[in-house]
Short mmCIF file of C-alpha atoms in Angstrom, two decimals:
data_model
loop_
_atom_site.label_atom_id
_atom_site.label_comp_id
_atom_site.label_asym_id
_atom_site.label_seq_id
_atom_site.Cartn_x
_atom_site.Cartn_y
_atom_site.Cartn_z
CA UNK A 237 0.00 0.00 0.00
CA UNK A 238 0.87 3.63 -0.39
CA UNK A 239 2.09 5.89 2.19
CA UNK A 240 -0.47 7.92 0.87
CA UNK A 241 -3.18 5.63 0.78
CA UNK A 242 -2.43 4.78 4.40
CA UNK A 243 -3.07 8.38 5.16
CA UNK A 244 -5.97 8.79 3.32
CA UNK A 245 -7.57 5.48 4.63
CA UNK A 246 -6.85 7.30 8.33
CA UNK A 247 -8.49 10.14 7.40
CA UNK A 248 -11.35 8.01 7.00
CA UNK A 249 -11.31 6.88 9.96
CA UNK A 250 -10.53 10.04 11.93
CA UNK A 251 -13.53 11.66 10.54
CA UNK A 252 -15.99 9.36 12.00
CA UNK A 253 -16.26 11.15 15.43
CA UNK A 254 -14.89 11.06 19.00
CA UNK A 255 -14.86 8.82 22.08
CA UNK A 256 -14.41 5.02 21.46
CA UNK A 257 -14.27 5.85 17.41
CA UNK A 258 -11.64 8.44 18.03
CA UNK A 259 -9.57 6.33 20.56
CA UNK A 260 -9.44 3.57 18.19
CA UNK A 261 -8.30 5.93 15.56
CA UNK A 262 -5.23 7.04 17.65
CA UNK A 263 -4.21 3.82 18.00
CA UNK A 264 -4.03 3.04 14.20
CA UNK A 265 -2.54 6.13 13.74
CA UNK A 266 0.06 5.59 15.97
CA UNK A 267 0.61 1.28 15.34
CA UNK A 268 0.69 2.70 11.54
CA UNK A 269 3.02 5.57 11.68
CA UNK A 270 6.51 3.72 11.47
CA UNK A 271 5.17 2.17 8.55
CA UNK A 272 4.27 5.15 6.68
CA UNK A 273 7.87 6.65 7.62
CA UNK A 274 9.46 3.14 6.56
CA UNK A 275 7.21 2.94 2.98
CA UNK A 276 8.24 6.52 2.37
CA UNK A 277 11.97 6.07 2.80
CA UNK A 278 11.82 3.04 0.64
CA UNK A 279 9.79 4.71 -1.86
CA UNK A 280 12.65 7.07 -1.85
CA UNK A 281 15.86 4.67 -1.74
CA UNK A 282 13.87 2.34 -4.57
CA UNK A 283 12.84 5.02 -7.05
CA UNK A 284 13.86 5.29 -10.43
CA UNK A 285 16.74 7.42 -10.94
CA UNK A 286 15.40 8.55 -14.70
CA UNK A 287 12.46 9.05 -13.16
CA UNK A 288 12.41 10.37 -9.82
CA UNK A 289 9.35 10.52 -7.96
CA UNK A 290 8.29 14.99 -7.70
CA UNK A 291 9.47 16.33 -4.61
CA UNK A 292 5.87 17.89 -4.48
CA UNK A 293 4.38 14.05 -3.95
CA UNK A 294 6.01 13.61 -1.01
CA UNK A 295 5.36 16.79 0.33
CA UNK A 296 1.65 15.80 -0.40
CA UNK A 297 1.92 12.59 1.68
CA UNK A 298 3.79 14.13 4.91
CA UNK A 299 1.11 16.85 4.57
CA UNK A 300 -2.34 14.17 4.23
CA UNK A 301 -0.22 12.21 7.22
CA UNK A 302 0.17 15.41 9.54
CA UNK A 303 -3.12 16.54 8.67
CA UNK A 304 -5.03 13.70 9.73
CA UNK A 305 -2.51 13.36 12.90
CA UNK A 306 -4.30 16.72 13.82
CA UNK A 307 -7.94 15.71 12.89
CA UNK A 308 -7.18 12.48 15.57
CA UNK A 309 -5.72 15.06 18.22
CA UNK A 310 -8.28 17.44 17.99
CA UNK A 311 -11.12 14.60 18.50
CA UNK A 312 -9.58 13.51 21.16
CA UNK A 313 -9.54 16.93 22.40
CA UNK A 314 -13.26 18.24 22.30
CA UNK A 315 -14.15 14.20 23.99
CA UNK A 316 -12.15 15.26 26.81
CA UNK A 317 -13.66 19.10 26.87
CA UNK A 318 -17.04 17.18 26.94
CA UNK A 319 -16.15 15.18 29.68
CA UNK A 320 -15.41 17.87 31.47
CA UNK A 321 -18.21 20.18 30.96
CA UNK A 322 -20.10 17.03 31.92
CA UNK A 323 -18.37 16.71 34.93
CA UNK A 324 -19.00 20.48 35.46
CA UNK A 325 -22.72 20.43 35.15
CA UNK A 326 -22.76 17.32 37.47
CA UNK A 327 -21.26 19.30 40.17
CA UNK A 328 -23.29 22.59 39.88
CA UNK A 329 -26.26 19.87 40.17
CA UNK A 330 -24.99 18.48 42.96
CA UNK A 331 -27.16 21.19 45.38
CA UNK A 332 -30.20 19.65 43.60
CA UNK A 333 -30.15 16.55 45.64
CA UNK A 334 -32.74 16.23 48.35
CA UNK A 335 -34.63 19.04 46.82
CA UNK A 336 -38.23 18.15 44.71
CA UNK A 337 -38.25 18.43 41.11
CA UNK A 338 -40.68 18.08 38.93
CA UNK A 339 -40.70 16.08 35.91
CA UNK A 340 -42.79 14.44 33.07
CA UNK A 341 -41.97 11.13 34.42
CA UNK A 342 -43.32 8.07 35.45
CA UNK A 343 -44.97 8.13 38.74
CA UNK A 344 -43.66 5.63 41.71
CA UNK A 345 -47.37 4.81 43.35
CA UNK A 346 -46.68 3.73 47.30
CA UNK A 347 -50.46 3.39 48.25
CA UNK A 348 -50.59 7.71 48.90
CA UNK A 349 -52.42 10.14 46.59
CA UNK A 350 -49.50 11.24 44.47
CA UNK A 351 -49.61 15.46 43.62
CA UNK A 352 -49.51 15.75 39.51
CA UNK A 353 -49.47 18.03 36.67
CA UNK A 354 -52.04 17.72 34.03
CA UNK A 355 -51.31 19.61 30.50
CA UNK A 356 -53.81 19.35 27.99
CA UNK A 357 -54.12 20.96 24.71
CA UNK A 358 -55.64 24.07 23.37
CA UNK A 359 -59.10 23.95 22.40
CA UNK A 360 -59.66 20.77 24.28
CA UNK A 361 -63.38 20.14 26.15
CA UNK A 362 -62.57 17.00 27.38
CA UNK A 363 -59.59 15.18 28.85
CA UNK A 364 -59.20 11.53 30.22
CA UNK A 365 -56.21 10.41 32.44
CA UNK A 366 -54.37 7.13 31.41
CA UNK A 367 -52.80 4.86 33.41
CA UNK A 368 -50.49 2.35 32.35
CA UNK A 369 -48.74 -0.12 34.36
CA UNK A 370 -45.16 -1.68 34.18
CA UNK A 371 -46.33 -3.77 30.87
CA UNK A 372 -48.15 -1.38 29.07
CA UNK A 373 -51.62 -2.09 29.92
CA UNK A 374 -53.79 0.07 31.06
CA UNK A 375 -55.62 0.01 34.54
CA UNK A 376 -57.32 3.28 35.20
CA UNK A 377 -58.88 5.76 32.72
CA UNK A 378 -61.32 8.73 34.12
CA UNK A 379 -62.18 11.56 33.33
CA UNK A 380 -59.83 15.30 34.54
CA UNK A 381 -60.32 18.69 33.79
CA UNK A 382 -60.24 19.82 30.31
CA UNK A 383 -58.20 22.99 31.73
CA UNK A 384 -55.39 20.36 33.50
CA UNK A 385 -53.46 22.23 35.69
CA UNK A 386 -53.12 20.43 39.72
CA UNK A 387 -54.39 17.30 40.03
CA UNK A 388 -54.49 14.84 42.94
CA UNK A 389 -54.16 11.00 41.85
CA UNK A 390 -55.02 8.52 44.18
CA UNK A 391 -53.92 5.22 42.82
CA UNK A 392 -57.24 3.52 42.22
CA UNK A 393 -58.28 0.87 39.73
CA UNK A 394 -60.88 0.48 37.55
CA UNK A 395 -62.82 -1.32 40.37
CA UNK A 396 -61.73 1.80 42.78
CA UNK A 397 -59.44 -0.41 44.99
CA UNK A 398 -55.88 0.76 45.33
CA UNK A 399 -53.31 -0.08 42.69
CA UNK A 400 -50.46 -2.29 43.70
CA UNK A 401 -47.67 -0.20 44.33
CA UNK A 402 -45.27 0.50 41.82
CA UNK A 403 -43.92 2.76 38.99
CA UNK A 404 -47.07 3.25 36.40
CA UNK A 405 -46.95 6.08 33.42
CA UNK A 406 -49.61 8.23 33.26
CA UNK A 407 -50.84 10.53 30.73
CA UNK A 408 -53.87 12.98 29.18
CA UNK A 409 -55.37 12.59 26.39
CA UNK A 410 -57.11 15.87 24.82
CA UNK A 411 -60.32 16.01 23.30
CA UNK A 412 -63.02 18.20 21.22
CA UNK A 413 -66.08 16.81 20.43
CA UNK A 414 -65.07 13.06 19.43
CA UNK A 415 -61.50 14.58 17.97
CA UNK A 416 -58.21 13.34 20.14
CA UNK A 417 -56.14 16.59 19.93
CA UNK A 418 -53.29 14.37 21.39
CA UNK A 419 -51.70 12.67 24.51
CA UNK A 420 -49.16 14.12 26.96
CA UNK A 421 -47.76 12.90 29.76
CA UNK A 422 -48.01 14.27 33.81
CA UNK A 423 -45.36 15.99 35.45
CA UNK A 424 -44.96 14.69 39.36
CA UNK A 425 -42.65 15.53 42.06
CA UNK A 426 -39.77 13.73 43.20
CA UNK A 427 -36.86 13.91 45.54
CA UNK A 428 -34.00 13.94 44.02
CA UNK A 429 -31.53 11.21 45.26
CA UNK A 430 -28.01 11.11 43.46
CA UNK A 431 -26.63 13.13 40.17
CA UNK A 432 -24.52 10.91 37.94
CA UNK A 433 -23.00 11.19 34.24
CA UNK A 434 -23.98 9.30 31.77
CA UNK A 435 -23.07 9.19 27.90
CA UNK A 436 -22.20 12.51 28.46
CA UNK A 437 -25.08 13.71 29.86
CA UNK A 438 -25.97 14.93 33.54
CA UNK A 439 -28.64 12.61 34.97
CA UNK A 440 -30.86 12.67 38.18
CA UNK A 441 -31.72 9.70 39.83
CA UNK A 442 -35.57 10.40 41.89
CA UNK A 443 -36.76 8.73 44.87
CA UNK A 444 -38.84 6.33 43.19
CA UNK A 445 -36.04 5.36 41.61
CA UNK A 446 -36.74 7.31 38.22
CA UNK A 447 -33.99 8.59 36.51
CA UNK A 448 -34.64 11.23 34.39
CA UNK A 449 -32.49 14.01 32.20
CA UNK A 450 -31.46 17.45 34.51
CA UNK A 451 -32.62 19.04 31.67
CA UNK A 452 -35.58 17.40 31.72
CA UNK A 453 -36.49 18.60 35.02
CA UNK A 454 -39.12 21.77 35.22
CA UNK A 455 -38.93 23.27 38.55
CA UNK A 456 -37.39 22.88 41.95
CA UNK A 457 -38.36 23.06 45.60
CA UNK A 458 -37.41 22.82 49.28
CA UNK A 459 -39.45 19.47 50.28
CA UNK A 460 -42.03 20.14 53.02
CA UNK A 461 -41.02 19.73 56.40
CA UNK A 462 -42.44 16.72 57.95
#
C-alpha cells in the first residue's frame, strides 16, 4: 500500500467522530506511523533514478499524514472538553439533591395520593387520564379537567381499589367533540436522590427510583417539612 493511501484510509477513519471511534483511531494512527515513515523512505531509496518521484508528492503525503494526525488530536480533544463540561454540570447539580423536582416522568405509586401536573391541549373540552402499568396495559382511565393544571391521583383501579404499588406512566389525552387533539404525559414531584454522568449527559436519579435528564427537570423546591 501507499504511504499515501495509508493516510488517506486514516483520514477516514478520523472523521468518524470522537470517544471510542476516536480512541481507536489514535491507536491506528500511531501502530501505523513507522510504517508510513518506513514505505516513504523506501519509496525514496527504490525510485527510479530517470524518473524520480516529484518532490511535491512527497510533500503531499507528509502533509495528508500530519493533517489527519491533527484531525485524531483534535477529536480527542473536544471528547475530553465534553467530559469535562459534563463533569461540570454534574457538580453545579450536585445542590439539587434532596430538593423536589418536577418532571414528566413516570410516577412511583406507594399506596398515597401522588400530587400531579395535568397539561392538555388548546381547544380541548374534554380530557381523560391514562394509566399504564409496568407492561403497558392500562388500569385506570377517568375523566380530569379539560383545563389540567393540579391534580391529585389517588392510585385507584378500575374497580376503585388501590393499585399495587409500583412505577405506572400516566398521561392525558385531549379532546373536542369526538377529535383526540393528542396525549401528553403528567409531570410529578420527586426527591432527588443522586446526580450521575452518563453518555455525556448529567442525569438525576428520583426517589422512586426514576432517573430522568437534569434538563428534563421543570422546577425545583425545598421538600415540606415533615
Amino acid at each position: 500500500m501507499e504511504p499515501l493511501a495509508i493516510a488517506n484510509g486514516l483520514a477516514g477513519t478520523a472523521a468518524l467522530g470522537s470517544g471510542a471511534t476516536a480512541e481507536k483511531a489514535k491507536t491506528t494512527l500511531n501502530s501505523d506511523f513507522e510504517t508510513f515513515l518506513k514505505m516513504l523512505t523506501a519509496q525514496m531509496k527504490n525510485q527510479d533514478p530517470l524518473n524520480p518521484v516529484e518532490s511535491t508528492e512527497f510533500a503531499s503525503q507528509l502533509a495528508a499524514f500530519s493533517t489527519v494526525e491533527q484531525q485524531v488530536l483534535t477529536n480527542d480533544l473536544l471528547t475530553g472538553l465534553g467530559t469535562q463540561m459534563g463533569m461540570l454540570g454534574m457538580g453545579q447539580l450536585q445542590g439539587w439533591v434532596g430538593m423536589e423536582a418536577r418532571v414528566k416522568m413516570p410516577v412511583a405509586y406507594a399506596g398515597a395520593p401522588v400530587a400531579l401536573t395535568l397539561e392538555t391541549r388548546p381547544g380541548a373540552d374534554l380530557a381523560r387520564l391514562v394509566v399504564r402499568d409496568a407492561t403497558g396495559g392500562i388500569v385506570q382511565e377517568s375523566s380530569v379537567p379539560a383545563t389540567g393544571g393540579a391534580y391529585s391521583w389517588h392510585g385507584l383501579g378500575e374497580d376503585g381499589m388501590p393499585l399495587e404499588s409500583g412505577t405506572y406512566s400516566i398521561s392525558v389525552d385531549s379532546f373536542q367533540g369526538d377529535e383526540i387533539l393528542g396525549s401528553d404525559p403528567v409531570a410529578s414531584q420527586a426527591r432527588v436522590v443522586e446526580a450521575r454522568l452518563s453518555d455525556g449527559q448529567t442525569m438525576l436519579v428520583m426517589e422512586g427510583g426514576q432517573i430522568v435528564g437534569a434538563r428534563d427537570v421543570l422546577g425545583l423546591r425545598q421538600p415540606d417539612a415533615g
